PDB file of C-alpha atoms in Angstrom:
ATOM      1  CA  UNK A1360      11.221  28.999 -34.305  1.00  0.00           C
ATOM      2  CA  UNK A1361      11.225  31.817 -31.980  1.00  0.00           C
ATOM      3  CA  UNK A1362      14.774  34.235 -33.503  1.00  0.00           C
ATOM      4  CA  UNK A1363      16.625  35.798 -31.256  1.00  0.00           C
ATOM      5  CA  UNK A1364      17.876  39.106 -31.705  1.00  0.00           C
ATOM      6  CA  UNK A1365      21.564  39.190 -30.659  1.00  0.00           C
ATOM      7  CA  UNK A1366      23.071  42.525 -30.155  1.00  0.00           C
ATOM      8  CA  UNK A1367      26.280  41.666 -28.815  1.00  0.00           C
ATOM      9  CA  UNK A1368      26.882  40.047 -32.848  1.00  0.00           C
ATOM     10  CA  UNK A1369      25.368  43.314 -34.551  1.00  0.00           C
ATOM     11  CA  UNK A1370      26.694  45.696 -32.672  1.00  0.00           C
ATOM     12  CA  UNK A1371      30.420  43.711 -33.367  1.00  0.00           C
ATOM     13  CA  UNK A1372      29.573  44.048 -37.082  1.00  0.00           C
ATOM     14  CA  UNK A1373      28.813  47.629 -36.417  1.00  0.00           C
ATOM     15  CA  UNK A1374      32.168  47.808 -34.927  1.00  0.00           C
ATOM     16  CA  UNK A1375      34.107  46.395 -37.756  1.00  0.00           C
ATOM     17  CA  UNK A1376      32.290  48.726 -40.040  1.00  0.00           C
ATOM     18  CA  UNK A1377      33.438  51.612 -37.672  1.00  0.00           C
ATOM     19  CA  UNK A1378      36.986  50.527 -37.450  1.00  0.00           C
ATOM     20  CA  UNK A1379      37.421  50.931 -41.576  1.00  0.00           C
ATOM     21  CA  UNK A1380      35.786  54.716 -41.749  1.00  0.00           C
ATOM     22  CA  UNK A1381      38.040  55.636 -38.641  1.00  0.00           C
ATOM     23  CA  UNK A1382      40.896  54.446 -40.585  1.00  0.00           C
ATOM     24  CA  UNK A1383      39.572  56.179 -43.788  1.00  0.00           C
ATOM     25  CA  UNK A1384      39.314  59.610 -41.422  1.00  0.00           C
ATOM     26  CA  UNK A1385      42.478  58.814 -39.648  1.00  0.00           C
ATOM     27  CA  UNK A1386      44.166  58.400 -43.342  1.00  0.00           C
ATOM     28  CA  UNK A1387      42.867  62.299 -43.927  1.00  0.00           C
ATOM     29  CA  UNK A1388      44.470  63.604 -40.772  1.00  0.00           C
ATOM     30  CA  UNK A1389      41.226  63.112 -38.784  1.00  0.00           C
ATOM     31  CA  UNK A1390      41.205  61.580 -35.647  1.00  0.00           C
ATOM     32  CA  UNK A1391      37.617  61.047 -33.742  1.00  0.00           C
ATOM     33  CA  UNK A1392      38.036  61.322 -30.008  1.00  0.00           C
ATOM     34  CA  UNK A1393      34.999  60.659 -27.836  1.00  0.00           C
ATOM     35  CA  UNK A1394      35.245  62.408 -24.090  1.00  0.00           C
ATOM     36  CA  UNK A1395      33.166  61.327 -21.041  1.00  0.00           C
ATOM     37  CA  UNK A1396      32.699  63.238 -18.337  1.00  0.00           C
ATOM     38  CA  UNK A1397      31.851  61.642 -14.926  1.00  0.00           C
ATOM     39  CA  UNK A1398      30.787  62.728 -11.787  1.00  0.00           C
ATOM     40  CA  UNK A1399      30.882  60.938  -8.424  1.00  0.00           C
ATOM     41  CA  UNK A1400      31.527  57.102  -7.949  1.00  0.00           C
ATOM     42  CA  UNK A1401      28.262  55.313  -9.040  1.00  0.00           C
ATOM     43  CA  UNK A1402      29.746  51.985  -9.445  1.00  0.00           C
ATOM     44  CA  UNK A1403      26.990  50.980 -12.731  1.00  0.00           C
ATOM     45  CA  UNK A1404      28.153  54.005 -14.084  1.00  0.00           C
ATOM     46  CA  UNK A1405      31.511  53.743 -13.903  1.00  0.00           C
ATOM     47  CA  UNK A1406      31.312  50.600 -15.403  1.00  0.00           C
ATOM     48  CA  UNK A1407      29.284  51.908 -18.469  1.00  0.00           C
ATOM     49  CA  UNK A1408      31.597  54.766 -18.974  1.00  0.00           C
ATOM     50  CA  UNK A1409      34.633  51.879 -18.313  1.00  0.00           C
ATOM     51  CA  UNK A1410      33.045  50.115 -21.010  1.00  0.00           C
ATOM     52  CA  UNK A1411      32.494  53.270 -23.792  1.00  0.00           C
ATOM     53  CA  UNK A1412      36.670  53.371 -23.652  1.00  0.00           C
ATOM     54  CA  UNK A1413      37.377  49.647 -24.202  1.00  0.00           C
ATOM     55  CA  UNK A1414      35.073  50.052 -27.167  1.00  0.00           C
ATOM     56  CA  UNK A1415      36.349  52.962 -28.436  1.00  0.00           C
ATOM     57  CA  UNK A1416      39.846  51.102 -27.705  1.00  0.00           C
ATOM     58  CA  UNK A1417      38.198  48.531 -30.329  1.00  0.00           C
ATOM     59  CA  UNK A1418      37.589  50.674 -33.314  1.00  0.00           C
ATOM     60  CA  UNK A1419      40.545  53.362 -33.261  1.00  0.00           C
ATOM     61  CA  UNK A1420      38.730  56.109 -31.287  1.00  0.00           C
ATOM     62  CA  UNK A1421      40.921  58.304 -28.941  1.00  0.00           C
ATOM     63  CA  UNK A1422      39.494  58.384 -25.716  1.00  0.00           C
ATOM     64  CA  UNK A1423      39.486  61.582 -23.714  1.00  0.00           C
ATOM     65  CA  UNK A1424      37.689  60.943 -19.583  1.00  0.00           C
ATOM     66  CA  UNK A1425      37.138  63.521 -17.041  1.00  0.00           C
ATOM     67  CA  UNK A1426      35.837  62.239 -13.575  1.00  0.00           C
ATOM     68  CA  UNK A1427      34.655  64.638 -10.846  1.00  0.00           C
ATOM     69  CA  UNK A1428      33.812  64.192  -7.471  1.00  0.00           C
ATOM     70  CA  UNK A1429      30.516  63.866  -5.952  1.00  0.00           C
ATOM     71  CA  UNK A1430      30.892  67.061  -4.066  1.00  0.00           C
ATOM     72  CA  UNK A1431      31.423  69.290  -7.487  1.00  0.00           C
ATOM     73  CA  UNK A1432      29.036  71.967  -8.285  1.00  0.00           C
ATOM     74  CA  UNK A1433      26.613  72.617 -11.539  1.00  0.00           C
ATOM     75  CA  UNK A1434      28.909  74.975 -12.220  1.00  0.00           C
ATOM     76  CA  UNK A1435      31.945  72.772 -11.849  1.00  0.00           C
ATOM     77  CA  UNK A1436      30.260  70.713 -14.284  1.00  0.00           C
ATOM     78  CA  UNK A1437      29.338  73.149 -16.523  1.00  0.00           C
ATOM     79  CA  UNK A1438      33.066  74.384 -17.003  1.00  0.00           C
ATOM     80  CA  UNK A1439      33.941  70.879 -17.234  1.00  0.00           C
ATOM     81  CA  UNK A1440      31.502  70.224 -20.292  1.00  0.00           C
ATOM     82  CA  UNK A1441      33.042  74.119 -21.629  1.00  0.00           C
ATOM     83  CA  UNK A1442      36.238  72.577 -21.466  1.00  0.00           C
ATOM     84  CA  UNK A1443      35.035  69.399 -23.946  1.00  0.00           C
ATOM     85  CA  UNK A1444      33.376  71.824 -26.119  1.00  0.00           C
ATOM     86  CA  UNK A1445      36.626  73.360 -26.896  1.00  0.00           C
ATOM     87  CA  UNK A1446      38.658  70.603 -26.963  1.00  0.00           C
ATOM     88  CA  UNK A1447      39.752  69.990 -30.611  1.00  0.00           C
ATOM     89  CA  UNK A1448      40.540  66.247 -29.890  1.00  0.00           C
ATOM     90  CA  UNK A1449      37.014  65.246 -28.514  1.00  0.00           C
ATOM     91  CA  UNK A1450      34.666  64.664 -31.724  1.00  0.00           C
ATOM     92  CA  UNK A1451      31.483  64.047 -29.531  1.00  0.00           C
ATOM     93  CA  UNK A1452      31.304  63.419 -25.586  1.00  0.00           C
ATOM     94  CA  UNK A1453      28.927  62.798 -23.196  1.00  0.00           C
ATOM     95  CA  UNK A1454      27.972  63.630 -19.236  1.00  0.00           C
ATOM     96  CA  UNK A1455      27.072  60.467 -17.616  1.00  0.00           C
ATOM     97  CA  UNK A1456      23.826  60.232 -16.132  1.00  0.00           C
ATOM     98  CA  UNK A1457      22.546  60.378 -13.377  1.00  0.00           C
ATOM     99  CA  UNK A1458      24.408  63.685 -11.724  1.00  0.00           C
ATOM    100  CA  UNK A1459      24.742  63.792  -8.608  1.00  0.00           C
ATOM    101  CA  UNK A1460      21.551  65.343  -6.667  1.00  0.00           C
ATOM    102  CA  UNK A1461      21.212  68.974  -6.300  1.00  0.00           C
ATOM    103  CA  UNK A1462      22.880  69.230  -9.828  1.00  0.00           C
ATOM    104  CA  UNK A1463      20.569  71.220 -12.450  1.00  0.00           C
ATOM    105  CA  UNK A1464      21.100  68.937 -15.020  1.00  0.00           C
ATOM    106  CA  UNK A1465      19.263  70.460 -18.096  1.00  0.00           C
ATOM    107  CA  UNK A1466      21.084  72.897 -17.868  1.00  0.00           C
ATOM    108  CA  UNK A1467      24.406  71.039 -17.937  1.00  0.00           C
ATOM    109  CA  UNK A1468      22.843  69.563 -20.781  1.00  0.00           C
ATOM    110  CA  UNK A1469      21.962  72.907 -22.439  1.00  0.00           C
ATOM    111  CA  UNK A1470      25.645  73.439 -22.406  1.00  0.00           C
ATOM    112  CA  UNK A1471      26.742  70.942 -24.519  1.00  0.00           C
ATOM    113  CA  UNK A1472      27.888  71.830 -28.018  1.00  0.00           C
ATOM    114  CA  UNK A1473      25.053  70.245 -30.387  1.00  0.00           C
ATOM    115  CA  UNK A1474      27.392  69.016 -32.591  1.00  0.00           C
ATOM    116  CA  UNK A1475      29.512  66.950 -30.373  1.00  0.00           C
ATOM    117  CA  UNK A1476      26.690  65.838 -28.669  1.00  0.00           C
ATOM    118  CA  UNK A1477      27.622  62.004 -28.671  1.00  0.00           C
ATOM    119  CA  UNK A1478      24.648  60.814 -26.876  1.00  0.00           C
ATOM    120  CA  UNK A1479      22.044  62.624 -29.340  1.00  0.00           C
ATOM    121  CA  UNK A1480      19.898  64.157 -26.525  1.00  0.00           C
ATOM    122  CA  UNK A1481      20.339  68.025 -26.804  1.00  0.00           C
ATOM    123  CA  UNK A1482      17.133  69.750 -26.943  1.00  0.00           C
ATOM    124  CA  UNK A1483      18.745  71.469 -30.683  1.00  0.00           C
ATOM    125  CA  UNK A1484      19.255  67.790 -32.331  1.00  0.00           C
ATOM    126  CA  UNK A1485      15.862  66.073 -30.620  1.00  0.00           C
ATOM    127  CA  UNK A1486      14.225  69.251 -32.140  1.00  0.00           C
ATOM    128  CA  UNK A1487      15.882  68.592 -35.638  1.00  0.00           C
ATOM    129  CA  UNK A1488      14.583  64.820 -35.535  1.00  0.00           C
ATOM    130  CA  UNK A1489      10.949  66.236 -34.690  1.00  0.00           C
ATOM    131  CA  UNK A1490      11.006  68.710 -38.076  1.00  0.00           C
ATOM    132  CA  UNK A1491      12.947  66.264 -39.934  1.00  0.00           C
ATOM    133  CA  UNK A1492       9.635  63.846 -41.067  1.00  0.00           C
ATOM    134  CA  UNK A1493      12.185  62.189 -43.474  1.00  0.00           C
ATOM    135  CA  UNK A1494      15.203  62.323 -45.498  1.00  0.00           C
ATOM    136  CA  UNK A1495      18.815  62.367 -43.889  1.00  0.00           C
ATOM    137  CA  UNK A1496      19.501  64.201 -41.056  1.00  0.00           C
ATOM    138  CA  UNK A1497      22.727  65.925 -40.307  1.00  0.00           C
ATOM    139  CA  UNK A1498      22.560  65.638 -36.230  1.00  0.00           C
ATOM    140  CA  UNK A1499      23.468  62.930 -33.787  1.00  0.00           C
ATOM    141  CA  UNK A1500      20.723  60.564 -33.031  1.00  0.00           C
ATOM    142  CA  UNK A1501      19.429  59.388 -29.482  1.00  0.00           C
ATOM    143  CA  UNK A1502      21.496  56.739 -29.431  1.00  0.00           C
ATOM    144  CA  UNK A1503      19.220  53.302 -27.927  1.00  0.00           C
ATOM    145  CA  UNK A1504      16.349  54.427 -30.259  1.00  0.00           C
ATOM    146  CA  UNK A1505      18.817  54.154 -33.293  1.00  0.00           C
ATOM    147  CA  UNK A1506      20.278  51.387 -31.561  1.00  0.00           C
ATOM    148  CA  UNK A1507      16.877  49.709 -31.427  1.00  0.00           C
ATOM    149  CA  UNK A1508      15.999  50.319 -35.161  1.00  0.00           C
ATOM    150  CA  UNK A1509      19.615  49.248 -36.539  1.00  0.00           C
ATOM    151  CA  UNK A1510      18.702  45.691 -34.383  1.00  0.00           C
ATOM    152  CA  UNK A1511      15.805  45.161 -35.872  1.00  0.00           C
ATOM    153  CA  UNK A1512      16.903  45.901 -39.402  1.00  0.00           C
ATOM    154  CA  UNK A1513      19.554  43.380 -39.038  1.00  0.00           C
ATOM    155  CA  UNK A1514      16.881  40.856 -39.049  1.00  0.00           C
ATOM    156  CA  UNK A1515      15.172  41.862 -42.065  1.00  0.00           C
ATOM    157  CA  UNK A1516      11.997  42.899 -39.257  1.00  0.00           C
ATOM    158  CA  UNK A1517       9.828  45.156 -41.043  1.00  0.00           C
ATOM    159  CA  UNK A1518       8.095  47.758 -39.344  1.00  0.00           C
ATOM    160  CA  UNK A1519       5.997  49.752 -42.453  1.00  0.00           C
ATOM    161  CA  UNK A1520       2.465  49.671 -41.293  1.00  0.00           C
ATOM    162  CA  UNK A1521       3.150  47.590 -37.931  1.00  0.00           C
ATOM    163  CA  UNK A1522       1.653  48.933 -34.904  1.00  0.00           C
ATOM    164  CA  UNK A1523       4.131  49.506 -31.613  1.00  0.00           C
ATOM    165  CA  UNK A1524       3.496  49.343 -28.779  1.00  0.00           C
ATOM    166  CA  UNK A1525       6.347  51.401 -26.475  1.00  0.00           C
ATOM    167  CA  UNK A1526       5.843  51.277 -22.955  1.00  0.00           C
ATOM    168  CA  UNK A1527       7.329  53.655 -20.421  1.00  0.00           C
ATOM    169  CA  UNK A1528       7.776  57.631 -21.238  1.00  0.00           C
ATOM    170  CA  UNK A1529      11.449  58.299 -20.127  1.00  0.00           C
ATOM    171  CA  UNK A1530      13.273  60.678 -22.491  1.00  0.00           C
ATOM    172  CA  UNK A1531      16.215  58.251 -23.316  1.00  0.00           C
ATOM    173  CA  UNK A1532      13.511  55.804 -24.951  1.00  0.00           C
ATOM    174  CA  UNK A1533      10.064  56.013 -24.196  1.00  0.00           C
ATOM    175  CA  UNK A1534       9.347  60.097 -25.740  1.00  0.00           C
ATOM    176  CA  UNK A1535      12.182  59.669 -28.619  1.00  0.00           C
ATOM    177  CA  UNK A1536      11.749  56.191 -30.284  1.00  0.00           C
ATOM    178  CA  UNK A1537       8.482  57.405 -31.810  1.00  0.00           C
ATOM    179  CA  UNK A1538      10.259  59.928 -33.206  1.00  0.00           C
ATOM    180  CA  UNK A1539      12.325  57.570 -35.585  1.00  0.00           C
ATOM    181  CA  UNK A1540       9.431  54.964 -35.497  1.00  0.00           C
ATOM    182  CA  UNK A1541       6.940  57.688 -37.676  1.00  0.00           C
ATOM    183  CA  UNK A1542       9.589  58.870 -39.594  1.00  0.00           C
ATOM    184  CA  UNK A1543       8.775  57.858 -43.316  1.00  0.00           C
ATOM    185  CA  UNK A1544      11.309  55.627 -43.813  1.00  0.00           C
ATOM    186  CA  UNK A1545       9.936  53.620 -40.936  1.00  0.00           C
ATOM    187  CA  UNK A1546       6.465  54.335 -41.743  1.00  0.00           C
ATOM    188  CA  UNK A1547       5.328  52.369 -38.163  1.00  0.00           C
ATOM    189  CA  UNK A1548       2.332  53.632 -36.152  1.00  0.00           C
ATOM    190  CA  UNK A1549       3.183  53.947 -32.267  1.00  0.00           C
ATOM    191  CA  UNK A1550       1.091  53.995 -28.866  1.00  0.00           C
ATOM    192  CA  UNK A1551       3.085  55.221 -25.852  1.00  0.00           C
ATOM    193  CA  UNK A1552       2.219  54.006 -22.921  1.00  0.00           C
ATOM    194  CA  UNK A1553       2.491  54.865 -19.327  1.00  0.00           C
ATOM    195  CA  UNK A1554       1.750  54.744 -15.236  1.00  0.00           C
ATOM    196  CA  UNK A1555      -1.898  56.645 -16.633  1.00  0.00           C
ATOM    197  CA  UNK A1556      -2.157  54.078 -19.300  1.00  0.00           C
ATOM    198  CA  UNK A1557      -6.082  52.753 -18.193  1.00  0.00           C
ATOM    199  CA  UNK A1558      -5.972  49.811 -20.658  1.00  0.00           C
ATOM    200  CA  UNK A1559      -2.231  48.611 -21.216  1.00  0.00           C
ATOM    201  CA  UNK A1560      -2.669  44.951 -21.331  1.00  0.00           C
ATOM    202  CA  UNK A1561      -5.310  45.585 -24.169  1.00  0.00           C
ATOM    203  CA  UNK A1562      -2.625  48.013 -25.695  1.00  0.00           C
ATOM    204  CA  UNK A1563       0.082  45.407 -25.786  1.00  0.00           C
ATOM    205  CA  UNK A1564      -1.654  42.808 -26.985  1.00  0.00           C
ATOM    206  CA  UNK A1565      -3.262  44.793 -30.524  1.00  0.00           C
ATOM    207  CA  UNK A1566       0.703  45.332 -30.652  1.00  0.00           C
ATOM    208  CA  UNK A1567       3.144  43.861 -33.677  1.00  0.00           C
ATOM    209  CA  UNK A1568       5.693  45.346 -31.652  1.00  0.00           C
ATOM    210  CA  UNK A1569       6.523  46.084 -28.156  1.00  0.00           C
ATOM    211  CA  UNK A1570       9.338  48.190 -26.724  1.00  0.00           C
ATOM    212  CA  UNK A1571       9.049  47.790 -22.945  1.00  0.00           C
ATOM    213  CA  UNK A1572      11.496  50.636 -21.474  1.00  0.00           C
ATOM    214  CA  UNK A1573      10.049  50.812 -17.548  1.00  0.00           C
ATOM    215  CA  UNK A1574      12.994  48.985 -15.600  1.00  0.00           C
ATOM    216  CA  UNK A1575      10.117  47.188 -14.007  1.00  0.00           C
ATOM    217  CA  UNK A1576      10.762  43.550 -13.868  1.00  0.00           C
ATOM    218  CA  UNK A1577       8.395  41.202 -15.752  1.00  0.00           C
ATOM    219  CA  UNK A1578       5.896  43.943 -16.397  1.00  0.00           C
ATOM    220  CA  UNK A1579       5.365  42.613 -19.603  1.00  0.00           C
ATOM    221  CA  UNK A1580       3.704  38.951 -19.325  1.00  0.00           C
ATOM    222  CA  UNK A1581       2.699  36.222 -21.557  1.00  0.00           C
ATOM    223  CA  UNK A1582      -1.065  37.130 -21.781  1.00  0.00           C
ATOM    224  CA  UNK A1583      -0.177  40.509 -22.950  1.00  0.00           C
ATOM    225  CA  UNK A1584       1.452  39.257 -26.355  1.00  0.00           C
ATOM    226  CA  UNK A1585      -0.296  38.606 -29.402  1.00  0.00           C
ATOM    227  CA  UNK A1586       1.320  35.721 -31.284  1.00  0.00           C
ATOM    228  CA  UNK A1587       4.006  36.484 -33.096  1.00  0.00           C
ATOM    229  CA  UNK A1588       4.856  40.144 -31.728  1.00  0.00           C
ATOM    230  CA  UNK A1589       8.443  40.938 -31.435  1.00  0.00           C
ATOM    231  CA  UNK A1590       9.672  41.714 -28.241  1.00  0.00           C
ATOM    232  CA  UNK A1591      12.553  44.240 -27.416  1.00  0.00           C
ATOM    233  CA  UNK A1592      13.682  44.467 -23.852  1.00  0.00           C
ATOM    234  CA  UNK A1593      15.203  47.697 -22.671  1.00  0.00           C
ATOM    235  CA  UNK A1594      14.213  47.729 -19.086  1.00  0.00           C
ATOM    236  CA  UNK A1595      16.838  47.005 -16.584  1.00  0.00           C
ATOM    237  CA  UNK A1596      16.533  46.109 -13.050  1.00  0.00           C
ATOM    238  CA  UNK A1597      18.538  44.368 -10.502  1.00  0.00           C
ATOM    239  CA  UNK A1598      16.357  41.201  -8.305  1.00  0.00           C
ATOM    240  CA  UNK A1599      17.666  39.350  -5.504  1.00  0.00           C
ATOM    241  CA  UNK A1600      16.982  35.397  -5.539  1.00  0.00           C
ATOM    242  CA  UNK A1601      14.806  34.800  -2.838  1.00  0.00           C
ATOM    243  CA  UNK A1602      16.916  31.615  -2.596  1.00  0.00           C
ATOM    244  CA  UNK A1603      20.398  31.872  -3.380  1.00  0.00           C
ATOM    245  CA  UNK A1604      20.294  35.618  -1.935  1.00  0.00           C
ATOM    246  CA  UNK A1605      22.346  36.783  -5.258  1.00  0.00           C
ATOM    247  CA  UNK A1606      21.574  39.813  -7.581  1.00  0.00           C
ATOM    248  CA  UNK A1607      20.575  39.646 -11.049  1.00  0.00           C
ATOM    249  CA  UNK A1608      19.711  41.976 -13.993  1.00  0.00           C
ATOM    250  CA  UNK A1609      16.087  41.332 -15.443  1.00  0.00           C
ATOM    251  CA  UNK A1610      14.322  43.231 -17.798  1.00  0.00           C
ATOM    252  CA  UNK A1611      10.966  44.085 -18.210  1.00  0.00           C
ATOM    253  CA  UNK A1612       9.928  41.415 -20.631  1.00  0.00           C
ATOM    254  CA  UNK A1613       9.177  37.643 -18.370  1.00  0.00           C
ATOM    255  CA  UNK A1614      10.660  35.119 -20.542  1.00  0.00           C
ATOM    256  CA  UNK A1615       7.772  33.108 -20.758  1.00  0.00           C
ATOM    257  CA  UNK A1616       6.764  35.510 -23.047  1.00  0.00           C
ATOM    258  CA  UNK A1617       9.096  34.921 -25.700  1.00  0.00           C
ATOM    259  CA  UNK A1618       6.865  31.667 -25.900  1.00  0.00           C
ATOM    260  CA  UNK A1619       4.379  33.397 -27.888  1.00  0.00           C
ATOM    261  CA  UNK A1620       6.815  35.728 -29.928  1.00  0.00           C
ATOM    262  CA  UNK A1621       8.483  35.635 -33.451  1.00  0.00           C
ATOM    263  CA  UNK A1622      11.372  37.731 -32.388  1.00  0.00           C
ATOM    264  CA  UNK A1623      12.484  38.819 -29.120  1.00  0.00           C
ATOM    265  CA  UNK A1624      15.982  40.921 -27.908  1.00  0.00           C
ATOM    266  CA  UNK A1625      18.240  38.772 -24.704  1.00  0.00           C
ATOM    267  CA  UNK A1626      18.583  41.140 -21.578  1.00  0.00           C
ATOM    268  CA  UNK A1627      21.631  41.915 -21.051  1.00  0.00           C
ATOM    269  CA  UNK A1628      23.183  40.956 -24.349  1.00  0.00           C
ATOM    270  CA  UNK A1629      20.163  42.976 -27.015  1.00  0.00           C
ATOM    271  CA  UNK A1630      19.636  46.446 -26.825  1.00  0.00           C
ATOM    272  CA  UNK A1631      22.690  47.976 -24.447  1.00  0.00           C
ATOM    273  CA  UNK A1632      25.287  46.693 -26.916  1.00  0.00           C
ATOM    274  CA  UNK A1633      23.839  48.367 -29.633  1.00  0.00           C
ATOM    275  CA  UNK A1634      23.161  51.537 -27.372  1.00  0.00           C
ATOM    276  CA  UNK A1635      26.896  51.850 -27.124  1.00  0.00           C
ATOM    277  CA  UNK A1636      27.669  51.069 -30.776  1.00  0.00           C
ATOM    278  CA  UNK A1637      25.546  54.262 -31.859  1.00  0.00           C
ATOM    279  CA  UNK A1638      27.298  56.398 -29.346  1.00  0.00           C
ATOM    280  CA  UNK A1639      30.359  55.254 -31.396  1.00  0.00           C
ATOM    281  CA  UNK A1640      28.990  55.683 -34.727  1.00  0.00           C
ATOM    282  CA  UNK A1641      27.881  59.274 -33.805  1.00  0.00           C
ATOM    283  CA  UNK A1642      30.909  60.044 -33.031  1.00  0.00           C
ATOM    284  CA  UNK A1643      32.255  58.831 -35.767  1.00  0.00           C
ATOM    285  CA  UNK A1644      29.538  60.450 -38.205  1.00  0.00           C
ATOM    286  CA  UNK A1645      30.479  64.043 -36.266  1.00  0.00           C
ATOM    287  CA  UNK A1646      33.965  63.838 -37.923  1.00  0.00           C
ATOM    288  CA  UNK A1647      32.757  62.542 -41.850  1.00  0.00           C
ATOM    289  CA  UNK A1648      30.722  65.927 -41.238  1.00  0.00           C
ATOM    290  CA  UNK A1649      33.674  67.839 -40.146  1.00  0.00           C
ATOM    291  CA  UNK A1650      36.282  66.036 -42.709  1.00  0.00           C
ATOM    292  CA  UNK A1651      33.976  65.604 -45.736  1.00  0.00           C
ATOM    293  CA  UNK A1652      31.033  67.958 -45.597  1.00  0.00           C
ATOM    294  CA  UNK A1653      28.387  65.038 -45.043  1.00  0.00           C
TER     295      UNK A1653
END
């Protein structure tokens, strides 16, 4: 039987482990307090930042948002983020992307205090990751990488010696999952793939693993799974029924492909819950370091 990978459940158990240490903190005089900090009215990402706050609502974390207008500056932003850096209140935050065009994002990025980095994407905390080889790290992960590893491990999936196939080269997934995935304690060996990729259907299918992160619908097909690969989704894309005329989200993984899978994550409902469960865990891992020297 094909197993399904549910995030939405994980990530909730995730939660409920959250919800104890905040207490724990909170019992210590520490109170973690994530900040967002949005700019213009992209309705998806209002709704993701919408949705950050009703789960920090969930496990005790104060919530601190800023929201901008489309029409502010880089340096707007850039005061904005100083302003988060010095709030005492906001253990970790993070600028919603996309900004708006015109905006020099890196270097609103550069701005960010390393430490309260929430989304674990500052150049100072990916460069820890890439010296770090293995043992603990002190620094806020990238958060859907972590998320992606913490799914898998909930089902017992073993990745020591499996070979992964990740497919797509964007920094939130594609250029920083290998980074976890060679780490020692995952011990896997990983291909990335790409647009220049010559041979990616033979690629795929040598894979144990595939990570398809290209928001290009069904890009990943039944013929290009070996049996029993696991499958994680993290592509999204909206389709319109050339029927019914509605919009849907679909991923990059067709379904028939879970046919020929051991494991496979739902999309919506694998990866993006977990995404924002390690944003919260972060967070939360920011103040142990502050309150208890971890």
């Amino acid at each position: 039987m094909v197993l399904l990978l549910d995030g939405n459940a994980v990530s909730q158990s995730v939660k409920q482990d959250l919800r104890q240490r905040v207490e724990r903190l909170q019992h210590h005089g520490v109170f973690p307090g994530l900040g967002t900090l949005l700019v213009g009215n992209d309705p998806a990402s209002a709704r993701y930042v919408a949705g950050k706050h009703r789960d920090c609502a969930e496990v005790g974390i104060k919530s601190i948002k800023y929201d901008l207008p489309e029409s502010a500056t880089t340096e707007d932003i850039i005061r904005t983020v100083d302003d988060l850096n010095a709030d005492a209140q906001c253990t970790g935050f993070i600028v919603q992307l996309p900004l708006p065009k015109g905006t020099d994002t890196h270097a609103v990025i550069d701005e960010i205090d390393a430490c309260k980095d929430a989304d674990g994407m500052h150049p100072y905390n990916l460069g820890q990751l890439v010296l770090h080889v293995s043992g603990e790290i002190s620094t806020p992960l990238p958060c859907t990488p972590r998320g992606i590893l913490e799914l898998l491990a909930a089902y017992n999936i073993d990745l020591d010696g499996k070979n992964v196939c990740v497919v797509g080269r964007g920094i939130t997934i594609g250029r920083t999952i290998g980074l976890l995935l060679t780490r020692k304690e995952c011990n896997a060996t990983v291909t990335l793939c790409h647009t220049g990729t010559r041979d990616l259907h033979e690629q795929m299918k040598r894979a144990d693993v595939i990570i398809a992160a290209t928001g290009q619908p069904g890009i990943v097909q039944a013929n290009d799974v070996k049996d029993g690969a696991v499958l994680v989704d993290v592509g999204i894309a909206r389709i319109q029924d050339k029927t019914t005329g509605k919009w849907r989200i679909s991923g990059d993984i067709d379904t028939s492909a879970r046919n020929v899978a051991s494991a496979y994550t739902p999309n919506p409902g694998g990866v993006g819950p977990m995404t924002r469960a390690m944003l919260l865990t972060n967070v939360v891992e920011t103040a142990e370091r502050q309150a208890f020297g971890k």
